[in-house]
Amino acid sequence: MPSRLSDAFKAHPVQLYPKHQDFNSLQELPDSYKWTQLDEYPSCESFSSESVPLIDLTDPNALTLVGHACKTWGVFQVTNHGIPTKLLDDIESVSRCLFSLPQQQKLKAARSPDGVSGYGLARISSFFPKLMWSEGFTIVGSPLEHFRQLWPQEYSKFCDIIEEYEKEMKKLAGRLMWLILGSLGICNEDIKWAGPKGEFQGASAALQLNSYPACPDPDQAMGLAAHTDSTLLTILHQNNTSGLQVLREGTGWVTVDPVQGALVVNIGDLLHILSNGLYPSVLHRAMVNRTRYRLSMAYLYGPPDSVQISPLSKLLGPSHPPLYRPVTWNEYLGTKAKHFNKALSCVRLCVPLNGLVDVNDHNRVQVG
Ligand SMILES: C=C1C[C@]23C[C@@]1(O)CC[C@H]2[C@@]12CCC[C@@](C)(C(=O)O1)[C@H]2[C@@H]3C(=O)O
Ligand SMILES: O=C(O)CCC(=O)C(=O)O
Ligand SMILES: [Fe+2]
């Protein structure tokens, strides 16, 4: 069993590089990028009353608001999060510089078929017959080796920004974890792997930079196909162009409009497991735009490599049996690499319907 995040895909190699030279040179959408059945669920207009909760983290009521957003949406936006505006601007500039490099330069930092870090198409591309209108760059730990290939002279200033961003995001992710766990009635003593100061020092993370060029036929194209993240939580910074959509039961796809300075936080599959299904890991996707270039930077946050995630014992009882078996992040990533959106059901336990289970407990999220 691989033990480090960077080894998670050793058993599931896939060759995933963009096959064309340059998105901008394409005046028409090639057939290989034309998705059918894009309107399986309706898309909800931005002016609809249904919008993802926006939470001010300095609000004295933040814990309750976060808990409600997690339970009802699995996603929310946060303001007053403490990440300096300059750092958000800087990470956006690094991404812009990276993706605007010539294709042959970017390929010098290509992700290897069994690797996690580097340039390429999103790993989930291998599950779809059509190509996605996007490029990605994944960073786990230091980007030094790859950035040296991309910018032989000026790599260090780009590395410094990534390091600073990772450091700040780690702090924010720890803070968000406690708000989310607190909303479930969980405290420091209940999570041993949070460490003595509850700072989640050993947490693992990946930084995913996504680039969505303007597209000649956005109604038939897909930026990033619908998926849930395999994380505990994900913190997303999007530039001022909309594209992220979340699936809301009974409503359809709801666009998460960018709010200046706000960050999007979504629950991932591992927090869904930890909460024993109370908090849903939201299905989301990225759409593309006819005239505007979109960028997003996702901080994918998970537990330390050696930790097994299982439903928190405080949330269990005779009428609430554990719904999932224990898994490490790497093991779960391997399952995702093999089974994609069926990964959660692969680690779900069969709960006997013997009267111990409260089948009328409508607060539980139905999954699988
Ligand atoms: C830690 C990770 C989560 C991720 C796979 C990865 O190794 C790094 C990239 C992540 C990402 C970003 C885009 C969507 C996604 C499904 C994908 O293909 O790569 C996620 C993966 C995930 O959350 O499962
Ligand atoms: O670009 C976006 O808005 C979504 C990105 C995303 O879902 C991811 O990187 O996991
Ligand atoms: Fe995602």
mmCIF file of C-alpha atoms and ligand atoms in Angstrom:
data_model
loop_
_atom_site.group_PDB
_atom_site.id
_atom_site.type_symbol
_atom_site.label_atom_id
_atom_site.label_comp_id
_atom_site.label_asym_id
_atom_site.label_seq_id
_atom_site.Cartn_x
_atom_site.Cartn_y
_atom_site.Cartn_z
ATOM 1 C CA MET A 1 0.000 0.000 0.000
ATOM 2 C CA PRO A 2 1.592 3.401 -0.982
ATOM 3 C CA SER A 3 2.265 5.494 2.123
ATOM 4 C CA ARG A 4 2.919 8.988 0.752
ATOM 5 C CA LEU A 5 0.564 11.231 -1.200
ATOM 6 C CA SER A 6 3.106 11.494 -4.013
ATOM 7 C CA ASP A 7 2.961 7.686 -4.426
ATOM 8 C CA ALA A 8 -0.856 7.416 -4.419
ATOM 9 C CA PHE A 9 -1.151 6.550 -8.125
ATOM 10 C CA LYS A 10 1.779 4.140 -8.523
ATOM 11 C CA ALA A 11 -0.689 1.277 -9.021
ATOM 12 C CA HIS A 12 -2.899 3.254 -11.472
ATOM 13 C CA PRO A 13 -0.728 4.903 -14.130
ATOM 14 C CA VAL A 14 -2.463 6.979 -16.833
ATOM 15 C CA GLN A 15 -0.927 8.932 -19.704
ATOM 16 C CA LEU A 16 -2.726 12.295 -19.753
ATOM 17 C CA TYR A 17 -1.248 15.141 -21.764
ATOM 18 C CA PRO A 18 -3.089 17.694 -23.891
ATOM 19 C CA LYS A 19 -2.980 16.370 -27.467
ATOM 20 C CA HIS A 20 -3.082 19.735 -29.202
ATOM 21 C CA GLN A 21 -0.625 22.607 -29.312
ATOM 22 C CA ASP A 22 -2.704 25.575 -28.214
ATOM 23 C CA PHE A 23 -6.357 26.069 -27.167
ATOM 24 C CA ASN A 24 -6.299 29.664 -28.455
ATOM 25 C CA SER A 25 -5.544 28.591 -32.014
ATOM 26 C CA LEU A 26 -8.817 26.631 -32.263
ATOM 27 C CA GLN A 27 -11.621 28.678 -33.896
ATOM 28 C CA GLU A 28 -14.107 25.824 -33.709
ATOM 29 C CA LEU A 29 -14.708 23.205 -31.042
ATOM 30 C CA PRO A 30 -13.259 19.899 -32.307
ATOM 31 C CA ASP A 31 -15.555 16.847 -31.984
ATOM 32 C CA SER A 32 -13.236 15.355 -29.396
ATOM 33 C CA TYR A 33 -14.271 18.232 -27.058
ATOM 34 C CA LYS A 34 -18.029 18.078 -27.757
ATOM 35 C CA TRP A 35 -19.914 16.721 -24.752
ATOM 36 C CA THR A 36 -23.461 15.484 -25.114
ATOM 37 C CA GLN A 37 -26.020 15.235 -22.283
ATOM 38 C CA LEU A 38 -24.708 18.377 -20.595
ATOM 39 C CA ASP A 39 -28.215 19.219 -19.422
ATOM 40 C CA GLU A 40 -28.941 16.038 -17.484
ATOM 41 C CA TYR A 41 -29.838 18.371 -14.597
ATOM 42 C CA PRO A 42 -31.123 21.932 -15.165
ATOM 43 C CA SER A 43 -28.723 24.832 -14.622
ATOM 44 C CA CYS A 44 -30.000 27.366 -12.192
ATOM 45 C CA GLU A 45 -29.614 31.059 -13.228
ATOM 46 C CA SER A 46 -27.322 33.251 -11.130
ATOM 47 C CA PHE A 47 -30.221 35.511 -10.089
ATOM 48 C CA SER A 48 -32.067 32.570 -8.496
ATOM 49 C CA SER A 49 -32.722 32.745 -4.760
ATOM 50 C CA GLU A 50 -30.664 29.566 -4.339
ATOM 51 C CA SER A 51 -27.111 30.621 -3.739
ATOM 52 C CA VAL A 52 -24.227 29.046 -1.902
ATOM 53 C CA PRO A 53 -23.977 30.448 1.678
ATOM 54 C CA LEU A 54 -21.496 33.289 2.185
ATOM 55 C CA ILE A 55 -20.015 33.273 5.705
ATOM 56 C CA ASP A 56 -17.962 35.960 7.422
ATOM 57 C CA LEU A 57 -15.445 34.004 9.515
ATOM 58 C CA THR A 58 -15.339 36.801 12.108
ATOM 59 C CA ASP A 59 -19.112 36.486 12.680
ATOM 60 C CA PRO A 60 -19.694 35.320 16.290
ATOM 61 C CA ASN A 61 -22.243 32.914 14.847
ATOM 62 C CA ALA A 62 -19.758 31.426 12.327
ATOM 63 C CA LEU A 63 -19.785 27.910 13.829
ATOM 64 C CA THR A 64 -23.560 27.553 13.507
ATOM 65 C CA LEU A 65 -23.549 29.053 10.026
ATOM 66 C CA VAL A 66 -20.764 26.704 8.911
ATOM 67 C CA GLY A 67 -22.587 23.691 10.366
ATOM 68 C CA HIS A 68 -25.800 24.599 8.574
ATOM 69 C CA ALA A 69 -23.994 25.200 5.265
ATOM 70 C CA CYS A 70 -22.148 21.865 5.553
ATOM 71 C CA LYS A 71 -25.307 19.946 6.258
ATOM 72 C CA THR A 72 -27.509 21.561 3.629
ATOM 73 C CA TRP A 73 -25.033 22.344 0.829
ATOM 74 C CA GLY A 74 -21.628 20.751 1.466
ATOM 75 C CA VAL A 75 -20.131 24.014 0.210
ATOM 76 C CA PHE A 76 -19.917 27.671 1.272
ATOM 77 C CA GLN A 77 -17.886 30.807 0.592
ATOM 78 C CA VAL A 78 -15.868 32.563 3.282
ATOM 79 C CA THR A 79 -14.818 36.186 3.769
ATOM 80 C CA ASN A 80 -12.467 37.626 6.414
ATOM 81 C CA HIS A 81 -10.481 34.385 6.162
ATOM 82 C CA GLY A 82 -7.125 36.027 6.857
ATOM 83 C CA ILE A 83 -5.405 35.188 3.546
ATOM 84 C CA PRO A 84 -3.785 38.442 2.359
ATOM 85 C CA THR A 85 -5.219 39.845 -0.904
ATOM 86 C CA LYS A 86 -1.662 40.259 -2.209
ATOM 87 C CA LEU A 87 -1.043 36.498 -1.799
ATOM 88 C CA LEU A 88 -4.263 35.675 -3.693
ATOM 89 C CA ASP A 89 -3.176 38.039 -6.480
ATOM 90 C CA ASP A 90 0.314 36.534 -6.497
ATOM 91 C CA ILE A 91 -0.856 32.920 -6.784
ATOM 92 C CA GLU A 92 -3.142 33.960 -9.618
ATOM 93 C CA SER A 93 -0.163 35.591 -11.402
ATOM 94 C CA VAL A 94 1.966 32.456 -10.975
ATOM 95 C CA SER A 95 -0.826 30.361 -12.502
ATOM 96 C CA ARG A 96 -1.301 32.818 -15.359
ATOM 97 C CA CYS A 97 2.460 32.858 -16.116
ATOM 98 C CA LEU A 98 2.642 29.068 -15.946
ATOM 99 C CA PHE A 99 -0.229 28.327 -18.311
ATOM 100 C CA SER A 100 0.828 31.018 -20.787
ATOM 101 C CA LEU A 101 4.171 29.270 -21.378
ATOM 102 C CA PRO A 102 4.558 27.510 -24.744
ATOM 103 C CA GLN A 103 3.214 23.958 -24.732
ATOM 104 C CA GLN A 104 6.651 22.347 -25.212
ATOM 105 C CA GLN A 105 7.929 24.254 -22.179
ATOM 106 C CA LYS A 106 5.004 23.112 -19.986
ATOM 107 C CA LEU A 107 5.584 19.544 -21.106
ATOM 108 C CA LYS A 108 9.075 19.693 -19.550
ATOM 109 C CA ALA A 109 7.216 19.601 -16.210
ATOM 110 C CA ALA A 110 4.660 16.997 -17.295
ATOM 111 C CA ARG A 111 3.169 14.750 -14.651
ATOM 112 C CA SER A 112 4.508 11.233 -15.018
ATOM 113 C CA PRO A 113 1.831 8.562 -15.701
ATOM 114 C CA ASP A 114 2.072 7.207 -12.144
ATOM 115 C CA GLY A 115 2.840 10.534 -10.443
ATOM 116 C CA VAL A 116 0.772 13.182 -8.685
ATOM 117 C CA SER A 117 2.737 16.408 -9.341
ATOM 118 C CA GLY A 118 3.190 18.258 -12.606
ATOM 119 C CA TYR A 119 1.456 19.516 -15.725
ATOM 120 C CA GLY A 120 -1.315 17.613 -17.486
ATOM 121 C CA LEU A 121 -5.004 16.945 -17.853
ATOM 122 C CA ALA A 122 -7.069 16.275 -14.724
ATOM 123 C CA ARG A 123 -6.694 12.634 -13.687
ATOM 124 C CA ILE A 124 -10.443 12.068 -14.023
ATOM 125 C CA SER A 125 -10.155 12.670 -17.804
ATOM 126 C CA SER A 126 -9.446 8.981 -18.243
ATOM 127 C CA PHE A 127 -13.060 8.173 -17.259
ATOM 128 C CA PHE A 128 -14.619 10.182 -20.096
ATOM 129 C CA PRO A 129 -14.766 9.641 -23.841
ATOM 130 C CA LYS A 130 -14.532 13.404 -24.489
ATOM 131 C CA LEU A 131 -11.735 15.833 -23.654
ATOM 132 C CA MET A 132 -12.092 18.620 -21.119
ATOM 133 C CA TRP A 133 -11.403 22.232 -22.092
ATOM 134 C CA SER A 134 -8.746 22.798 -19.455
ATOM 135 C CA GLU A 135 -5.185 22.209 -18.357
ATOM 136 C CA GLY A 136 -3.938 21.570 -14.837
ATOM 137 C CA PHE A 137 -0.795 21.675 -12.756
ATOM 138 C CA THR A 138 -0.595 19.766 -9.472
ATOM 139 C CA ILE A 139 1.874 20.600 -6.718
ATOM 140 C CA VAL A 140 2.578 18.366 -3.737
ATOM 141 C CA GLY A 141 5.174 19.845 -1.376
ATOM 142 C CA SER A 142 7.890 21.822 -3.106
ATOM 143 C CA PRO A 143 7.460 22.704 -6.799
ATOM 144 C CA LEU A 144 11.221 23.350 -7.104
ATOM 145 C CA GLU A 145 12.182 20.560 -9.516
ATOM 146 C CA HIS A 146 9.319 21.280 -11.908
ATOM 147 C CA PHE A 147 9.615 25.065 -11.682
ATOM 148 C CA ARG A 148 13.342 24.838 -12.547
ATOM 149 C CA GLN A 149 12.308 23.171 -15.792
ATOM 150 C CA LEU A 150 9.654 25.806 -16.513
ATOM 151 C CA TRP A 151 11.640 28.939 -15.589
ATOM 152 C CA PRO A 152 15.381 28.097 -15.445
ATOM 153 C CA GLN A 153 16.278 31.721 -14.477
ATOM 154 C CA GLU A 154 13.454 32.925 -12.249
ATOM 155 C CA TYR A 155 12.000 29.821 -10.620
ATOM 156 C CA SER A 156 12.785 30.891 -7.052
ATOM 157 C CA LYS A 157 10.367 33.847 -6.903
ATOM 158 C CA PHE A 158 7.555 31.542 -8.121
ATOM 159 C CA CYS A 159 8.528 28.846 -5.586
ATOM 160 C CA ASP A 160 8.434 31.405 -2.759
ATOM 161 C CA ILE A 161 4.856 32.362 -3.606
ATOM 162 C CA ILE A 162 3.734 28.724 -3.718
ATOM 163 C CA GLU A 163 5.407 28.009 -0.368
ATOM 164 C CA GLU A 164 3.795 31.037 1.260
ATOM 165 C CA TYR A 165 0.407 30.105 -0.211
ATOM 166 C CA GLU A 166 0.698 26.505 1.047
ATOM 167 C CA LYS A 167 1.660 27.751 4.506
ATOM 168 C CA GLU A 168 -1.281 30.165 4.774
ATOM 169 C CA MET A 169 -3.764 27.679 3.312
ATOM 170 C CA LYS A 170 -2.664 25.024 5.790
ATOM 171 C CA LYS A 171 -3.440 27.387 8.678
ATOM 172 C CA LEU A 172 -6.831 28.301 7.228
ATOM 173 C CA ALA A 173 -7.693 24.656 6.533
ATOM 174 C CA GLY A 174 -6.936 23.775 10.197
ATOM 175 C CA ARG A 175 -9.159 26.632 11.340
ATOM 176 C CA LEU A 176 -11.982 25.523 9.039
ATOM 177 C CA MET A 177 -11.601 21.931 10.231
ATOM 178 C CA TRP A 178 -12.274 23.031 13.815
ATOM 179 C CA LEU A 179 -15.297 25.071 12.806
ATOM 180 C CA ILE A 180 -16.700 22.124 10.863
ATOM 181 C CA LEU A 181 -15.850 19.561 13.555
ATOM 182 C CA GLY A 182 -17.081 21.918 16.284
ATOM 183 C CA SER A 183 -20.407 22.158 14.465
ATOM 184 C CA LEU A 184 -20.640 18.360 14.836
ATOM 185 C CA GLY A 185 -19.908 18.576 18.577
ATOM 186 C CA ILE A 186 -16.381 17.224 18.129
ATOM 187 C CA CYS A 187 -13.528 18.640 20.217
ATOM 188 C CA ASN A 188 -9.741 18.454 20.351
ATOM 189 C CA GLU A 189 -9.580 15.259 22.385
ATOM 190 C CA ASP A 190 -11.724 13.380 19.855
ATOM 191 C CA ILE A 191 -9.183 13.706 17.028
ATOM 192 C CA LYS A 192 -5.812 12.338 18.102
ATOM 193 C CA TRP A 193 -4.185 13.070 14.739
ATOM 194 C CA ALA A 194 -4.896 16.798 15.118
ATOM 195 C CA GLY A 195 -1.777 16.865 17.318
ATOM 196 C CA PRO A 196 -1.226 18.271 20.838
ATOM 197 C CA LYS A 197 -2.104 21.847 19.864
ATOM 198 C CA GLY A 198 -4.896 20.782 17.509
ATOM 199 C CA GLU A 199 -3.087 22.330 14.552
ATOM 200 C CA PHE A 200 -3.220 19.343 12.202
ATOM 201 C CA GLN A 201 0.560 19.717 11.760
ATOM 202 C CA GLY A 202 0.987 16.438 9.884
ATOM 203 C CA ALA A 203 -1.816 17.089 7.379
ATOM 204 C CA SER A 204 -1.121 16.369 3.697
ATOM 205 C CA ALA A 205 -2.210 18.595 0.847
ATOM 206 C CA ALA A 206 -2.022 19.158 -2.883
ATOM 207 C CA LEU A 207 -2.343 22.431 -4.748
ATOM 208 C CA GLN A 208 -4.171 22.143 -8.062
ATOM 209 C CA LEU A 209 -3.895 25.039 -10.536
ATOM 210 C CA ASN A 210 -6.630 24.900 -13.194
ATOM 211 C CA SER A 211 -6.704 26.877 -16.436
ATOM 212 C CA TYR A 212 -9.862 27.237 -18.573
ATOM 213 C CA PRO A 213 -9.178 29.138 -21.798
ATOM 214 C CA ALA A 214 -12.009 31.014 -23.561
ATOM 215 C CA CYS A 215 -13.892 28.489 -25.673
ATOM 216 C CA PRO A 216 -15.513 28.924 -29.138
ATOM 217 C CA ASP A 217 -18.545 26.783 -28.162
ATOM 218 C CA PRO A 218 -18.964 26.779 -24.366
ATOM 219 C CA ASP A 219 -22.439 25.200 -24.480
ATOM 220 C CA GLN A 220 -20.993 21.949 -25.781
ATOM 221 C CA ALA A 221 -17.730 21.975 -23.853
ATOM 222 C CA MET A 222 -16.811 20.931 -20.322
ATOM 223 C CA GLY A 223 -14.026 22.548 -18.270
ATOM 224 C CA LEU A 224 -13.821 19.944 -15.524
ATOM 225 C CA ALA A 225 -16.375 17.131 -15.363
ATOM 226 C CA ALA A 226 -18.639 16.579 -12.366
ATOM 227 C CA HIS A 227 -16.794 15.034 -9.430
ATOM 228 C CA THR A 228 -16.456 15.125 -5.681
ATOM 229 C CA ASP A 229 -13.044 15.799 -4.140
ATOM 230 C CA SER A 230 -11.280 12.961 -2.314
ATOM 231 C CA THR A 231 -10.275 15.389 0.418
ATOM 232 C CA LEU A 232 -11.316 16.338 3.930
ATOM 233 C CA LEU A 233 -11.983 19.784 2.530
ATOM 234 C CA THR A 234 -10.978 21.900 -0.443
ATOM 235 C CA ILE A 235 -10.362 25.659 -0.446
ATOM 236 C CA LEU A 236 -10.789 27.195 -3.878
ATOM 237 C CA HIS A 237 -9.716 30.593 -5.126
ATOM 238 C CA GLN A 238 -11.307 31.474 -8.475
ATOM 239 C CA ASN A 239 -10.483 34.546 -10.563
ATOM 240 C CA ASN A 240 -13.248 36.999 -11.389
ATOM 241 C CA THR A 241 -14.849 34.714 -13.983
ATOM 242 C CA SER A 242 -17.634 32.337 -13.013
ATOM 243 C CA GLY A 243 -17.629 28.680 -14.033
ATOM 244 C CA LEU A 244 -17.829 26.598 -10.853
ATOM 245 C CA GLN A 245 -21.190 24.893 -10.392
ATOM 246 C CA VAL A 246 -22.424 22.683 -7.546
ATOM 247 C CA LEU A 247 -25.251 20.188 -7.794
ATOM 248 C CA ARG A 248 -28.080 20.945 -5.397
ATOM 249 C CA GLU A 249 -30.712 18.291 -4.874
ATOM 250 C CA GLY A 250 -34.086 19.431 -6.173
ATOM 251 C CA THR A 251 -32.629 22.496 -7.876
ATOM 252 C CA GLY A 252 -29.951 21.421 -10.317
ATOM 253 C CA TRP A 253 -26.590 23.026 -11.045
ATOM 254 C CA VAL A 254 -26.046 26.224 -9.077
ATOM 255 C CA THR A 255 -23.260 28.583 -10.156
ATOM 256 C CA VAL A 256 -20.899 29.717 -7.410
ATOM 257 C CA ASP A 257 -20.409 33.305 -8.512
ATOM 258 C CA PRO A 258 -17.017 34.744 -7.603
ATOM 259 C CA VAL A 259 -17.192 37.210 -4.698
ATOM 260 C CA GLN A 260 -14.209 39.583 -4.585
ATOM 261 C CA GLY A 261 -11.762 38.311 -1.931
ATOM 262 C CA ALA A 262 -13.914 35.321 -0.896
ATOM 263 C CA LEU A 263 -12.787 31.677 -0.992
ATOM 264 C CA VAL A 264 -14.984 28.674 -1.744
ATOM 265 C CA VAL A 265 -14.824 25.801 0.768
ATOM 266 C CA ASN A 266 -16.248 22.400 -0.063
ATOM 267 C CA ILE A 267 -16.565 19.203 1.903
ATOM 268 C CA GLY A 268 -14.673 16.281 0.423
ATOM 269 C CA ASP A 269 -15.335 12.533 0.562
ATOM 270 C CA LEU A 270 -13.112 11.998 3.639
ATOM 271 C CA LEU A 271 -15.064 14.503 5.727
ATOM 272 C CA HIS A 272 -18.264 12.882 4.517
ATOM 273 C CA ILE A 273 -16.871 9.603 5.900
ATOM 274 C CA LEU A 274 -15.667 11.247 9.145
ATOM 275 C CA SER A 275 -19.140 12.747 9.698
ATOM 276 C CA ASN A 276 -20.685 9.330 9.017
ATOM 277 C CA GLY A 277 -22.642 10.769 6.096
ATOM 278 C CA LEU A 278 -23.971 13.841 7.908
ATOM 279 C CA TYR A 279 -22.094 16.303 5.706
ATOM 280 C CA PRO A 280 -22.304 15.624 1.960
ATOM 281 C CA SER A 281 -19.265 15.898 -0.299
ATOM 282 C CA VAL A 282 -20.740 18.114 -2.951
ATOM 283 C CA LEU A 283 -20.714 17.142 -6.631
ATOM 284 C CA HIS A 284 -19.224 20.010 -8.628
ATOM 285 C CA ARG A 285 -17.916 20.846 -12.086
ATOM 286 C CA ALA A 286 -16.363 23.741 -13.990
ATOM 287 C CA MET A 287 -17.963 25.237 -17.090
ATOM 288 C CA VAL A 288 -16.156 27.396 -19.630
ATOM 289 C CA ASN A 289 -16.756 30.807 -21.147
ATOM 290 C CA ARG A 290 -16.875 32.137 -24.736
ATOM 291 C CA THR A 291 -14.763 35.233 -24.160
ATOM 292 C CA ARG A 292 -13.161 35.055 -20.755
ATOM 293 C CA TYR A 293 -10.174 33.166 -19.487
ATOM 294 C CA ARG A 294 -10.840 31.463 -16.149
ATOM 295 C CA LEU A 295 -8.347 30.310 -13.527
ATOM 296 C CA SER A 296 -8.899 28.446 -10.305
ATOM 297 C CA MET A 297 -6.516 27.342 -7.599
ATOM 298 C CA ALA A 298 -7.696 24.494 -5.380
ATOM 299 C CA TYR A 299 -6.008 23.630 -2.082
ATOM 300 C CA LEU A 300 -6.868 19.955 -1.546
ATOM 301 C CA TYR A 301 -6.507 19.159 2.130
ATOM 302 C CA GLY A 302 -6.299 15.707 3.645
ATOM 303 C CA PRO A 303 -5.163 13.851 6.773
ATOM 304 C CA PRO A 304 -1.570 12.778 7.545
ATOM 305 C CA ASP A 305 -0.450 9.866 5.349
ATOM 306 C CA SER A 306 -0.643 7.218 8.042
ATOM 307 C CA VAL A 307 -4.058 8.159 9.459
ATOM 308 C CA GLN A 308 -7.071 6.000 8.828
ATOM 309 C CA ILE A 309 -10.253 8.002 8.422
ATOM 310 C CA SER A 310 -13.422 6.406 9.742
ATOM 311 C CA PRO A 311 -16.733 7.698 11.140
ATOM 312 C CA LEU A 312 -16.137 9.574 14.415
ATOM 313 C CA SER A 313 -17.141 7.393 17.350
ATOM 314 C CA LYS A 314 -18.977 10.324 18.999
ATOM 315 C CA LEU A 315 -21.406 10.343 16.082
ATOM 316 C CA LEU A 316 -22.196 6.645 16.329
ATOM 317 C CA GLY A 317 -24.829 4.841 18.323
ATOM 318 C CA PRO A 318 -27.334 1.980 18.098
ATOM 319 C CA SER A 319 -29.404 3.873 15.551
ATOM 320 C CA HIS A 320 -26.319 5.364 13.871
ATOM 321 C CA PRO A 321 -23.999 2.503 12.903
ATOM 322 C CA PRO A 322 -20.800 3.343 11.004
ATOM 323 C CA LEU A 323 -21.536 3.695 7.303
ATOM 324 C CA TYR A 324 -17.925 3.479 6.086
ATOM 325 C CA ARG A 325 -14.869 1.362 6.772
ATOM 326 C CA PRO A 326 -11.542 3.003 7.732
ATOM 327 C CA VAL A 327 -9.349 4.253 4.859
ATOM 328 C CA THR A 328 -6.123 6.222 4.524
ATOM 329 C CA TRP A 329 -6.082 9.116 2.052
ATOM 330 C CA ASN A 330 -3.744 7.226 -0.264
ATOM 331 C CA GLU A 331 -5.879 4.129 -0.201
ATOM 332 C CA TYR A 332 -8.935 6.226 -0.989
ATOM 333 C CA LEU A 333 -7.145 8.036 -3.846
ATOM 334 C CA GLY A 334 -6.280 4.621 -5.284
ATOM 335 C CA THR A 335 -9.947 3.610 -5.052
ATOM 336 C CA LYS A 336 -10.949 6.888 -6.723
ATOM 337 C CA ALA A 337 -8.374 6.341 -9.470
ATOM 338 C CA LYS A 338 -9.973 2.969 -10.178
ATOM 339 C CA HIS A 339 -13.679 3.588 -9.548
ATOM 340 C CA PHE A 340 -14.024 7.385 -9.821
ATOM 341 C CA ASN A 341 -17.466 8.554 -8.603
ATOM 342 C CA LYS A 342 -18.275 5.099 -7.212
ATOM 343 C CA ALA A 343 -15.328 5.275 -4.782
ATOM 344 C CA LEU A 344 -17.493 6.244 -1.788
ATOM 345 C CA SER A 345 -19.799 3.284 -2.297
ATOM 346 C CA CYS A 346 -16.714 1.034 -2.549
ATOM 347 C CA VAL A 347 -15.765 1.879 1.048
ATOM 348 C CA ARG A 348 -19.347 1.913 2.341
ATOM 349 C CA LEU A 349 -20.288 -0.803 4.812
ATOM 350 C CA CYS A 350 -23.395 -2.917 4.410
ATOM 351 C CA VAL A 351 -25.591 -1.868 7.298
ATOM 352 C CA PRO A 352 -27.994 -4.635 8.325
ATOM 353 C CA LEU A 353 -31.649 -3.599 8.352
ATOM 354 C CA ASN A 354 -32.338 -5.475 11.584
ATOM 355 C CA GLY A 355 -34.231 -2.845 13.509
ATOM 356 C CA LEU A 356 -31.090 -1.349 15.016
ATOM 357 C CA VAL A 357 -30.945 1.147 12.198
ATOM 358 C CA ASP A 358 -33.357 4.046 12.330
ATOM 359 C CA VAL A 359 -34.611 3.944 8.754
ATOM 360 C CA ASN A 360 -36.689 7.077 9.354
ATOM 361 C CA ASP A 361 -33.692 9.168 10.234
ATOM 362 C CA HIS A 362 -34.093 11.723 7.476
ATOM 363 C CA ASN A 363 -31.214 13.863 8.715
ATOM 364 C CA ARG A 364 -28.761 11.373 7.295
ATOM 365 C CA VAL A 365 -27.582 11.999 3.775
ATOM 366 C CA GLN A 366 -28.374 9.239 1.317
ATOM 367 C CA VAL A 367 -25.264 8.201 -0.567
ATOM 368 C CA GLY A 368 -24.121 5.441 -2.851
HETATM 369 C C1 LIG B 1 -4.760 14.802 -3.934
HETATM 370 C C2 LIG B 1 -5.406 14.795 -5.071
HETATM 371 C C3 LIG B 1 -6.864 15.027 -5.231
HETATM 372 C C4 LIG B 1 -7.067 14.993 -6.739
HETATM 373 C C5 LIG B 1 -6.027 14.006 -7.154
HETATM 374 C C6 LIG B 1 -4.802 14.533 -6.385
HETATM 375 O O1 LIG B 1 -3.772 13.623 -6.390
HETATM 376 C C7 LIG B 1 -4.306 15.832 -6.973
HETATM 377 C C8 LIG B 1 -5.312 16.454 -7.903
HETATM 378 C C9 LIG B 1 -6.737 16.366 -7.376
HETATM 379 C C10 LIG B 1 -7.756 16.533 -8.494
HETATM 380 C C11 LIG B 1 -8.044 17.994 -8.868
HETATM 381 C C12 LIG B 1 -9.092 18.012 -10.008
HETATM 382 C C13 LIG B 1 -10.272 17.086 -9.732
HETATM 383 C C14 LIG B 1 -9.778 15.694 -9.236
HETATM 384 C C15 LIG B 1 -10.927 14.714 -9.103
HETATM 385 C C16 LIG B 1 -8.662 15.233 -10.144
HETATM 386 O O2 LIG B 1 -8.740 14.565 -11.152
HETATM 387 O O3 LIG B 1 -7.444 15.724 -9.661
HETATM 388 C C17 LIG B 1 -9.000 15.897 -7.950
HETATM 389 C C18 LIG B 1 -8.490 14.627 -7.233
HETATM 390 C C19 LIG B 1 -9.459 14.167 -6.152
HETATM 391 O O4 LIG B 1 -9.891 14.981 -5.317
HETATM 392 O O5 LIG B 1 -9.785 12.987 -6.173
HETATM 393 O O1 LIG B 2 -12.219 25.265 -11.346
HETATM 394 C C1 LIG B 2 -13.061 25.049 -10.489
HETATM 395 O O2 LIG B 2 -13.861 25.905 -10.133
HETATM 396 C C2 LIG B 2 -13.173 23.687 -9.855
HETATM 397 C C3 LIG B 2 -11.851 23.025 -9.634
HETATM 398 C C4 LIG B 2 -11.997 21.740 -8.926
HETATM 399 O O3 LIG B 2 -13.077 21.253 -8.717
HETATM 400 C C5 LIG B 2 -10.801 20.997 -8.463
HETATM 401 O O4 LIG B 2 -9.666 21.429 -8.743
HETATM 402 O O5 LIG B 2 -10.987 19.956 -7.788
HETATM 403 FE FE FE B 3 -12.972 19.588 -7.299
#
